Short mmCIF file of C-alpha atoms in Angstrom, two decimals:
data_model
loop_
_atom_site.label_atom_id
_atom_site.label_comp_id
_atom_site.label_asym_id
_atom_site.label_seq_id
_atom_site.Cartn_x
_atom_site.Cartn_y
_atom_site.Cartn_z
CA UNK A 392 24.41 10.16 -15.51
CA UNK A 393 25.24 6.30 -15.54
CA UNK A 394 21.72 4.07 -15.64
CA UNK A 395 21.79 0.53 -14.78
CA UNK A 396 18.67 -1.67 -16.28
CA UNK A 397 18.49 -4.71 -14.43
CA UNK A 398 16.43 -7.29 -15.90
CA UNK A 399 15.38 -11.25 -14.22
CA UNK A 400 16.19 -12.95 -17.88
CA UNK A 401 16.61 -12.70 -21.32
CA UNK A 402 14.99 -15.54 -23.46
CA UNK A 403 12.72 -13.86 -25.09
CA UNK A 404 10.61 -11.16 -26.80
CA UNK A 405 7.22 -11.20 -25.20
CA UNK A 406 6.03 -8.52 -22.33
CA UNK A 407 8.77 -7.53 -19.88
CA UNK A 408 11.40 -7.46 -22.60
CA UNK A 409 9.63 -4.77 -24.83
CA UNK A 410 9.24 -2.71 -21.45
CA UNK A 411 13.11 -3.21 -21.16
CA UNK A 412 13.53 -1.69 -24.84
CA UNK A 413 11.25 1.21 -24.12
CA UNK A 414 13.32 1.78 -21.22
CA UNK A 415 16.42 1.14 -23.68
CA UNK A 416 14.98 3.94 -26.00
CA UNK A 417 14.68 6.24 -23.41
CA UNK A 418 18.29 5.76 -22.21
CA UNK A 419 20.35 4.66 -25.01
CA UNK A 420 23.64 4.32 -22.80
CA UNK A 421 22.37 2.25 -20.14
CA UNK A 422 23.67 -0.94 -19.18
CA UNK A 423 21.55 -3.82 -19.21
CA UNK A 424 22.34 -6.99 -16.32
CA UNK A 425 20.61 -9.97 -16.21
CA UNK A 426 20.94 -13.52 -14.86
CA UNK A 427 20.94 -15.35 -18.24
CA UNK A 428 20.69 -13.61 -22.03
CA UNK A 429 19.93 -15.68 -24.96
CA UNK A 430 21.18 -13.16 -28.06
CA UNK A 431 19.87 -14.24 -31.05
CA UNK A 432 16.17 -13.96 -29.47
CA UNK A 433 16.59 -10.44 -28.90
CA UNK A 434 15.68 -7.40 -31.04
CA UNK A 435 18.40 -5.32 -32.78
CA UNK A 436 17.45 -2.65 -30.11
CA UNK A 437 18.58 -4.13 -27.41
CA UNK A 438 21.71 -5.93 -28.69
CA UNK A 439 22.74 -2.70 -29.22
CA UNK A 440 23.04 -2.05 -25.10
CA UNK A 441 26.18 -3.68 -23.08
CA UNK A 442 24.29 -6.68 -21.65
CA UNK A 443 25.73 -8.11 -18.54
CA UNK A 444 25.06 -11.40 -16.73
CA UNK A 445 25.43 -12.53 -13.32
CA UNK A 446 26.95 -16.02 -12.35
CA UNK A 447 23.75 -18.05 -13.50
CA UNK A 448 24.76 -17.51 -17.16
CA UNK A 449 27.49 -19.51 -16.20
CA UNK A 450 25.83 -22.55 -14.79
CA UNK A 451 25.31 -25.81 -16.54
CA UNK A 452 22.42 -25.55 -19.34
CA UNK A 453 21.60 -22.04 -17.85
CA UNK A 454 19.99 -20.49 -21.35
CA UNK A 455 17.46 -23.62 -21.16
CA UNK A 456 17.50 -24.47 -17.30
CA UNK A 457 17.48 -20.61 -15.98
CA UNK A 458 14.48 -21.45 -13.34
CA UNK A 459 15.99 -24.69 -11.78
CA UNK A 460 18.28 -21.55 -10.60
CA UNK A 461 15.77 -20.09 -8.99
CA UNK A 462 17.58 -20.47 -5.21
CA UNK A 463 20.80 -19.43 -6.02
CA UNK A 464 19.35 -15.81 -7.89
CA UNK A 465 18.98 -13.77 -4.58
CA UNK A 466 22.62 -14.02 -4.00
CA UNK A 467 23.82 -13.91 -7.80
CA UNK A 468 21.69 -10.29 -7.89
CA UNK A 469 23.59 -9.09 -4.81
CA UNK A 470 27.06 -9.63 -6.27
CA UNK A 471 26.42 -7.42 -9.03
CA UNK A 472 28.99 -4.65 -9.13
CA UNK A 473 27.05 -1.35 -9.76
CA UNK A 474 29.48 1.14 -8.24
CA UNK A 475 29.63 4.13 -10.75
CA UNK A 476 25.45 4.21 -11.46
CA UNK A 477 23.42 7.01 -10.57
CA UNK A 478 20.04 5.27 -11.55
CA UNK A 479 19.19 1.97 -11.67
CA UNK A 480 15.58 0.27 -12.98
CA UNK A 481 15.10 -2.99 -11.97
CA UNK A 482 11.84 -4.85 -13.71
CA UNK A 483 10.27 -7.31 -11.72
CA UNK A 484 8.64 -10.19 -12.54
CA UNK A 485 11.49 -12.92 -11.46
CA UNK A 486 14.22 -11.67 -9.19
CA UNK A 487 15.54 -8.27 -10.17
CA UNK A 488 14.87 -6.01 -7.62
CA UNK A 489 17.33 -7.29 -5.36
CA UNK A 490 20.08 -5.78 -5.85
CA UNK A 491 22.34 -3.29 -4.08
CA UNK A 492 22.45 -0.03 -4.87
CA UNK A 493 25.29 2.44 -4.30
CA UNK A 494 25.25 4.97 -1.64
CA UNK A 495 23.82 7.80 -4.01
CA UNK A 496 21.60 5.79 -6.37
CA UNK A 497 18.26 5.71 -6.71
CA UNK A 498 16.96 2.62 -7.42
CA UNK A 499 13.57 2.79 -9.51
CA UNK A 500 11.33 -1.07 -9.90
CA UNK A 501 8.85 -1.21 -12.39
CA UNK A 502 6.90 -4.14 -11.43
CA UNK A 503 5.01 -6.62 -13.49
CA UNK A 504 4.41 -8.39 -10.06
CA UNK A 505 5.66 -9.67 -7.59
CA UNK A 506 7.06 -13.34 -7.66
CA UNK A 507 3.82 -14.89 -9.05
CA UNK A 508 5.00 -18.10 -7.54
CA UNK A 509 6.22 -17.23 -3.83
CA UNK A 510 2.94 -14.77 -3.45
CA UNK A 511 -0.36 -15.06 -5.05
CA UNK A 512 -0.12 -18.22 -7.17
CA UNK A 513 2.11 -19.99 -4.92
CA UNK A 514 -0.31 -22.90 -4.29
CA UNK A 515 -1.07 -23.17 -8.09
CA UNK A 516 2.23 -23.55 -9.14
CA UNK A 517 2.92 -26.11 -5.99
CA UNK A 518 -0.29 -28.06 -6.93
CA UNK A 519 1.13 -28.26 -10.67
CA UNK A 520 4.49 -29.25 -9.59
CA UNK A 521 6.55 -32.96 -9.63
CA UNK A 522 6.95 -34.77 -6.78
CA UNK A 523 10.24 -33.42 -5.98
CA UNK A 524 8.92 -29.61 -6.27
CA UNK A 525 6.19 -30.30 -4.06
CA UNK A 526 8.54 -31.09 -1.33
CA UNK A 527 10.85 -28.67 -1.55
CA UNK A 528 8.89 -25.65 -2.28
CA UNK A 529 7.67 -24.75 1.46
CA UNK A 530 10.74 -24.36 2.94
CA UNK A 531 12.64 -23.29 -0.87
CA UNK A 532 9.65 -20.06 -0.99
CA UNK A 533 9.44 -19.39 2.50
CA UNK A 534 13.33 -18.37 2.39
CA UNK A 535 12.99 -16.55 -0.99
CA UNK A 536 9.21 -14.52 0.31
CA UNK A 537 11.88 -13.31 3.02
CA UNK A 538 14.25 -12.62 1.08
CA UNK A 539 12.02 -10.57 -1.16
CA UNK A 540 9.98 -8.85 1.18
CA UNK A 541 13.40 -7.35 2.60
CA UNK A 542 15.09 -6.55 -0.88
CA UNK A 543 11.72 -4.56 -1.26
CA UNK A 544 13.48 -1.84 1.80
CA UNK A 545 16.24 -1.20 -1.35
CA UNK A 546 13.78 0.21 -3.65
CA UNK A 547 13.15 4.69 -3.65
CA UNK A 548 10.06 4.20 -5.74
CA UNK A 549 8.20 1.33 -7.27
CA UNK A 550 6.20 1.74 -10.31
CA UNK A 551 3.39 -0.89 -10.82
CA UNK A 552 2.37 -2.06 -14.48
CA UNK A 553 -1.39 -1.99 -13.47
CA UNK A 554 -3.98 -1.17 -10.33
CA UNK A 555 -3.89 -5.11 -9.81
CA UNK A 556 -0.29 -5.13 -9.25
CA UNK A 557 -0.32 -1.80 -7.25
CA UNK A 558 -2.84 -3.96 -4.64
CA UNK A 559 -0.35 -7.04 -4.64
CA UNK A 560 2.81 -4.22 -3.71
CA UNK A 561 0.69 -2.85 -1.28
CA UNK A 562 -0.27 -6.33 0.35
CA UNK A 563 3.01 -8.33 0.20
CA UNK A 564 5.68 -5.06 0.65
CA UNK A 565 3.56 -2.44 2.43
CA UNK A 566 4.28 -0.10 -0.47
CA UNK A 567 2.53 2.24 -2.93
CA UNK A 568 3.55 2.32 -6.20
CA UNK A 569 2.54 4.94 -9.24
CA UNK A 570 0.36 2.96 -12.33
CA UNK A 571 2.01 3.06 -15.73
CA UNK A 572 0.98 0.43 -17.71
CA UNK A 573 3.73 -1.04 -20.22
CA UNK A 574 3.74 -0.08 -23.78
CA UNK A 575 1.84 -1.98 -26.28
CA UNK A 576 3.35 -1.30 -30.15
CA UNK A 577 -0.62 -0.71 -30.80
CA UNK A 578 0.97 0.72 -34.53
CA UNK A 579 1.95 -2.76 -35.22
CA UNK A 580 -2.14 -3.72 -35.93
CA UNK A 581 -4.87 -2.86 -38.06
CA UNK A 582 -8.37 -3.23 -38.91
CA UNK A 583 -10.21 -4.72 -41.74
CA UNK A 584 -13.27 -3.93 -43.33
CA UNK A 585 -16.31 -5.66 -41.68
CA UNK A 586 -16.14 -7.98 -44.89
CA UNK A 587 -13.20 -9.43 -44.24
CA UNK A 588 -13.85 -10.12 -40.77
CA UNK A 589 -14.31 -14.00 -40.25
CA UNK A 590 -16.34 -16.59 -38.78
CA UNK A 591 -14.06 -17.74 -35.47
CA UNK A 592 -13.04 -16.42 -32.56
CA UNK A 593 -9.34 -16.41 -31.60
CA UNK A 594 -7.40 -16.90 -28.22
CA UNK A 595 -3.65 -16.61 -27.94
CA UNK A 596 -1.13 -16.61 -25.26
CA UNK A 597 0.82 -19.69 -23.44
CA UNK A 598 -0.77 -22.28 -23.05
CA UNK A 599 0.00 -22.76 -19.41
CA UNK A 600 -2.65 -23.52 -16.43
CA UNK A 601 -3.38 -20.57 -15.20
CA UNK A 602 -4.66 -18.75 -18.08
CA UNK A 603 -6.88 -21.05 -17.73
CA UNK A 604 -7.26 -21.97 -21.69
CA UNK A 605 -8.92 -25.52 -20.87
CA UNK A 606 -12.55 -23.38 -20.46
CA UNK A 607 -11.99 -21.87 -23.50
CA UNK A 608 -11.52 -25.12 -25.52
CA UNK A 609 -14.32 -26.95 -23.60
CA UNK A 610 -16.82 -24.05 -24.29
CA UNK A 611 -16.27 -24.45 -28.00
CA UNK A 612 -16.79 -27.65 -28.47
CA UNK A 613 -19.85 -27.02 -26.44
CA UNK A 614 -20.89 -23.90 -28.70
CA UNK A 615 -20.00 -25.85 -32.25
CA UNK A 616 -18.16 -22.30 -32.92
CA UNK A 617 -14.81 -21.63 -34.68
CA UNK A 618 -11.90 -21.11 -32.01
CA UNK A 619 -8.53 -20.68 -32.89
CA UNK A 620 -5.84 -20.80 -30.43
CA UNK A 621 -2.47 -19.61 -31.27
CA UNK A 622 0.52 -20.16 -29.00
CA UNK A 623 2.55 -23.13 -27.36
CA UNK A 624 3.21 -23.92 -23.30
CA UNK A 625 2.97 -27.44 -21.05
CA UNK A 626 -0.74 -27.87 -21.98
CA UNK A 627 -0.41 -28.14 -25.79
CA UNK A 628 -0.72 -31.58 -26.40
CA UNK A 629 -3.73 -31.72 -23.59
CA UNK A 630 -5.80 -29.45 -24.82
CA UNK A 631 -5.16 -30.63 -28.73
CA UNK A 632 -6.68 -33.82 -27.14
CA UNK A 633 -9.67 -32.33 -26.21
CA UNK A 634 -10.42 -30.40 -28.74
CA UNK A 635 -13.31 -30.93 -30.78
CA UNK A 636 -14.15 -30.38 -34.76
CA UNK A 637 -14.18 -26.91 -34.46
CA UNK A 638 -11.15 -25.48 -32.66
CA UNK A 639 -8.31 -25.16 -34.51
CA UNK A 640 -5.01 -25.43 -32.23
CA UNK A 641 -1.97 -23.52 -34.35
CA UNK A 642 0.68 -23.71 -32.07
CA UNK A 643 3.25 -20.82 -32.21
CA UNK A 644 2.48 -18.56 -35.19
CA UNK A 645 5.11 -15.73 -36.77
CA UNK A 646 3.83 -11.94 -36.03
CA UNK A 647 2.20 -11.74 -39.56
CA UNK A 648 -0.38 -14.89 -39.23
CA UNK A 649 -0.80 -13.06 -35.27
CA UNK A 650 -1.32 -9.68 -36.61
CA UNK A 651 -3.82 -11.16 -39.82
CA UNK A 652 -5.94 -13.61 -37.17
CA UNK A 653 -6.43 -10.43 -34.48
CA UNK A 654 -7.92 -8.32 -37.27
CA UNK A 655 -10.23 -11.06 -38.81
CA UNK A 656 -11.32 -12.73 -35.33
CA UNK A 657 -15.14 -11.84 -34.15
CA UNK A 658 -13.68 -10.99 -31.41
CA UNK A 659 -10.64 -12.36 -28.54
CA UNK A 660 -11.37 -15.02 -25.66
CA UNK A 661 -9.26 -14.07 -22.92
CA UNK A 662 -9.68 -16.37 -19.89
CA UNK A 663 -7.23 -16.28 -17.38
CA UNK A 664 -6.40 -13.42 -14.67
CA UNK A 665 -3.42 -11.45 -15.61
CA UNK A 666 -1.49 -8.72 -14.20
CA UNK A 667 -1.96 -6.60 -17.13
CA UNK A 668 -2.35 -8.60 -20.32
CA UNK A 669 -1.13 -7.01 -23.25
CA UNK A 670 -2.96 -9.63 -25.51
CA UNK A 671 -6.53 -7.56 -25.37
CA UNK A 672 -4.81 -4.29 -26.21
CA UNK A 673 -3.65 -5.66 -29.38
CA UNK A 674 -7.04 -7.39 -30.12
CA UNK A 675 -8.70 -3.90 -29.57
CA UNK A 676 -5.96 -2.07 -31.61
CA UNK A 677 -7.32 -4.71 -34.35
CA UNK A 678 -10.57 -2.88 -34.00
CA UNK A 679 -11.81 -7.25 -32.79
CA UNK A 680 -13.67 -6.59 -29.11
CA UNK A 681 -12.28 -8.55 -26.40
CA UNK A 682 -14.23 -11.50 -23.99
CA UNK A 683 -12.61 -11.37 -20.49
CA UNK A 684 -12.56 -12.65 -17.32
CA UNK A 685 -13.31 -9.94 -15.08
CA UNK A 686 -10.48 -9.81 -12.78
CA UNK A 687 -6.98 -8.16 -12.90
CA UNK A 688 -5.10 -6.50 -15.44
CA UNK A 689 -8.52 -6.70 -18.26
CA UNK A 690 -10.24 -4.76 -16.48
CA UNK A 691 -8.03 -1.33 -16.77
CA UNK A 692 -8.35 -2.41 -20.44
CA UNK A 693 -11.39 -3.41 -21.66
CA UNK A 694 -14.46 -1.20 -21.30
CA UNK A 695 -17.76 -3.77 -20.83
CA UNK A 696 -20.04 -2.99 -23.00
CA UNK A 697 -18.00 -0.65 -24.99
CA UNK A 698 -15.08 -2.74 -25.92
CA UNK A 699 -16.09 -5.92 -25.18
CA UNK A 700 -17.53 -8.17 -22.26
CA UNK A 701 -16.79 -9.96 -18.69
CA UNK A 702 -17.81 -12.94 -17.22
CA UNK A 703 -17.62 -13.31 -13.70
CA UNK A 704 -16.10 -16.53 -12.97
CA UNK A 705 -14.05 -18.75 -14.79
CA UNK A 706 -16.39 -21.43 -16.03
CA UNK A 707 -17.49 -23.16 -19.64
CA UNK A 708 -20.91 -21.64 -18.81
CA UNK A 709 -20.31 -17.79 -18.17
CA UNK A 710 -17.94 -17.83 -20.68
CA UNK A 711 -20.66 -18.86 -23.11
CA UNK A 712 -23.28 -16.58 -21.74
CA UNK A 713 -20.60 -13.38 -22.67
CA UNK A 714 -20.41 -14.47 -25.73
CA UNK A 715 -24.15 -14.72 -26.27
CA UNK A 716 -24.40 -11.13 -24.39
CA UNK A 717 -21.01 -9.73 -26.76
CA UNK A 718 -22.96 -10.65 -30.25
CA UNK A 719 -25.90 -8.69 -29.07
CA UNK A 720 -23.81 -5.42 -28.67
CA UNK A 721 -23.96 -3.08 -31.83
CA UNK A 722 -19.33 -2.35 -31.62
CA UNK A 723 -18.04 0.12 -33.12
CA UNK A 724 -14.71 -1.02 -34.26
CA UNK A 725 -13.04 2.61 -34.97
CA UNK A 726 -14.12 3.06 -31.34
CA UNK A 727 -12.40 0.08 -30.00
CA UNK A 728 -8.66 1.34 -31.96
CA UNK A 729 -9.41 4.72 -30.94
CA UNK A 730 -9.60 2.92 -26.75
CA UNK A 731 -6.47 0.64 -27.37
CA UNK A 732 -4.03 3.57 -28.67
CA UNK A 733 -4.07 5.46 -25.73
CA UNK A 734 -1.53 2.49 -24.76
CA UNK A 735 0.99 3.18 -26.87
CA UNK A 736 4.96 3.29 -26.21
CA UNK A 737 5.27 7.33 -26.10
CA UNK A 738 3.04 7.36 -23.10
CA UNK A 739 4.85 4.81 -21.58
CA UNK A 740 7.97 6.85 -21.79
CA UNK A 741 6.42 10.05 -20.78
CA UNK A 742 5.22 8.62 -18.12
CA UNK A 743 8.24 6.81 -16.65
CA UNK A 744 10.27 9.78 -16.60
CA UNK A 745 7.62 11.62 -14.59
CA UNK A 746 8.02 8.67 -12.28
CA UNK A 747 11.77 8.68 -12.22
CA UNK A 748 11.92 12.30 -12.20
CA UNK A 749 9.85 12.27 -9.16
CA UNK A 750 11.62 9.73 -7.08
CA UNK A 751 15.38 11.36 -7.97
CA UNK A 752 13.90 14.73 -6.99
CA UNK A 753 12.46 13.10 -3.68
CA UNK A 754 16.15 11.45 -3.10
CA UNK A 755 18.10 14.10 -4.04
CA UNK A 756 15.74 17.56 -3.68
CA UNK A 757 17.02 18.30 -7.23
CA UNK A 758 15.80 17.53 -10.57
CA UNK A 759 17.01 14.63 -12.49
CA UNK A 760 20.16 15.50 -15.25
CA UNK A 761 18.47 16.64 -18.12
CA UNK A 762 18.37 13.65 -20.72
CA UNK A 763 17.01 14.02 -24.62
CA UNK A 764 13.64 14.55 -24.74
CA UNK A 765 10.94 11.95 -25.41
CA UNK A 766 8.71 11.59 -28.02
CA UNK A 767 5.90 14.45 -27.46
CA UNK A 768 2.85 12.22 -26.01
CA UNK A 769 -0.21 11.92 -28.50
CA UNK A 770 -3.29 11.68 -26.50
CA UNK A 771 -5.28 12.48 -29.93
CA UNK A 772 -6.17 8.41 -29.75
CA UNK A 773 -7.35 7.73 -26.59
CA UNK A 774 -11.67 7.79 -26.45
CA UNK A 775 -13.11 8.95 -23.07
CA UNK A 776 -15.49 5.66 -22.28
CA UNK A 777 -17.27 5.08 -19.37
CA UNK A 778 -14.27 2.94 -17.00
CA UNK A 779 -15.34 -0.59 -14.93
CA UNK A 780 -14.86 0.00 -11.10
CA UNK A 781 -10.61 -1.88 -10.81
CA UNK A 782 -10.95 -5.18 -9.29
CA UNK A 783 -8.26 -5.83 -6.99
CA UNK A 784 -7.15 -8.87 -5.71
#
């Protein structure tokens, strides 16, 4: 069996690219397309795959200016040559899914979300945008939300990363999708003893508007508390400008001053609506509870109450009241690991081949080719808390 991973871009190692190397790991002969691969970001797993690019890569200043090719992406996905594959995964964030498929294939998407900025946070991104953007956008998305709600038809099953992004398929394609959230590497983090734990609390991510870090900052300097903020994005230099005495802004940080400042935080700030958010599940596999807004993907994660706290809307003075109502809560950190590990990587895999297995034997009316087994999935550190009713949105 020939598998095809189709991918929007490779620049990086954050979320969607560690799905792709789970999904590399699970099929170690697949091919890997993409619009525009920058190598020497990637990890040795995935170099080791045949990566393959469309005709973006070959555009002026593509590794740096991928997104200025954001019209011309529909049609570079649809000359893709993928005569010969029996499966392909597309994962969808930018475009990916919109390719197509050989008469035979079956064509699996495993969806972050749909285009954030043609669908739900199209007027965000418009209301952020130059000049120039903001006049070409209507007519530059209304083409592409076509486009994409009809490349949705060339899809057999779509997979959604979270309940919130299930809700979005459902409302902007008229499609269900099965929930698999993405693999966290929840191995990579531990706790500390309560001594070690410090006196701040930490909030990481880009820095970009609508993660909304500005209420984070502002609520410090409010509280007089330790925050530090770890990560870069367009609002860097903003927010270090309105920061007061007592938050600390880091910039981008290597893994090992990440992985020492989850474990020692009181606990995480975590602001802005996301589809999943893989930032919390690392904060709770560092035994640190997590303050979130309560909307999208945080709330299949965090447990209120249990594993940390909402606040309702995102504002300077609910965030401050959850953090009033988190340091009243008696934690129990070993409880908190024992929640995030039910997120790890083997899941993800078993999983996804119950999903793929599913939509080849719904295509076909025959199992799938029998591939090497995956790792045997450990449910020994999942907790059974008491879940928040999904928001969806």
């Amino acid at each position: 069996m020939r598998v095809a991973i189709i991918h929007y871009w490779l620049v990086g190692m954050r979320g969607g690219e560690k799905v792709i190397e789970a999904l590399g790991r699970m099929y170690p002969e697949a091919d890997i397309f993409t619009h525009v691969v920058v190598s020497e970001i990637l990890s040795e797993d995935l170099r080791k795959h045949c990566i393959k690019t469309s005709f973006i890569a070959k555009l002026p200043r593509a590794p740096r200016m991928y997104k200025s090719y954001l019209p011309l992406m529909p049609l570079a996905l649809e000359q893709l040559d993928l005569r010969g594959y029996d499966l392909i995964i597309s994962s969808e964030s930018g475009p990916a899914k919109g390719i197509i498929p050989p008469e035979g294939a079956v064509h699996v998407c495993y969806c972050h979300s749909p285009m954030r900025y043609i669908w739900n946070m199209y007027h965000d991104y418009r209301e952020g945008a130059g000049w120039l953007a903001k006049l070409s956008m209507p007519l530059l998305t209304h083409y592409l939300r076509l486009w994409d709600e009809s490349s949705a038809a060339r899809v057999d099953r779509f997979v959604a990363n979270s309940s919130t992004v299930a809700s979005r398929l459902r409302r902007y394609y008229r499609r269900d999708a099965v929930v698999v959230h993405p693999p966290v590497d929840v191995d990579a983090f531990t706790p500390v003893s309560p001594e070690e734990v410090g006196d701040y609390y930490l909030m990481v991510g880009e820095l970009v508007r609508y993660k909304r870090p500005d209420i984070a900052v502002r609520a410090f300097n409010r509280l007089g508390q330790r925050l530090v903020v770890i990560g870069g994005g367009e609002m860097l230099s903003e927010l270090r400008a309105i920061a007061g005495p007592t938050v600390e802004m880091l910039g981008s940080q290597p893994f090992a001053q990440l992985r020492h400042h989850y474990a020692r935080a009181r606990g995480l700030i975590f602001p802005g609506e996301e589809d999943f958010g893989i930032v919390p599940v690392e904060a709770m596999a560092s035994g640190r509870p997590v303050v979130a807004y309560g909307r999208g993907g945080a709330t299949e994660t965090v447990v209120d109450g249990h594993t940390g706290v909402f606040f309702e809307e995102q504002s300077e003075d609910a965030l401050i009241d959850a953090i009033a109502r988190l340091e009243r809560l008696p934690l129990d950190p070993a409880a908190i690991v024992r929640h995030a590990r039910q997120f790890n990587p083997a899941r993800f895999e078993s999983r996804m081949r119950t999903a793929i297995a599913d939509a080849w034997r719904a295509a076909h009316g025959q199992d799938l080719p029998r591939e090497p087994t995956a790792a045997a999935l450990d449910d020994s550190g999942s907790v059974d808390l008491p879940r928040r009713p999904l928001a969806y949105g």
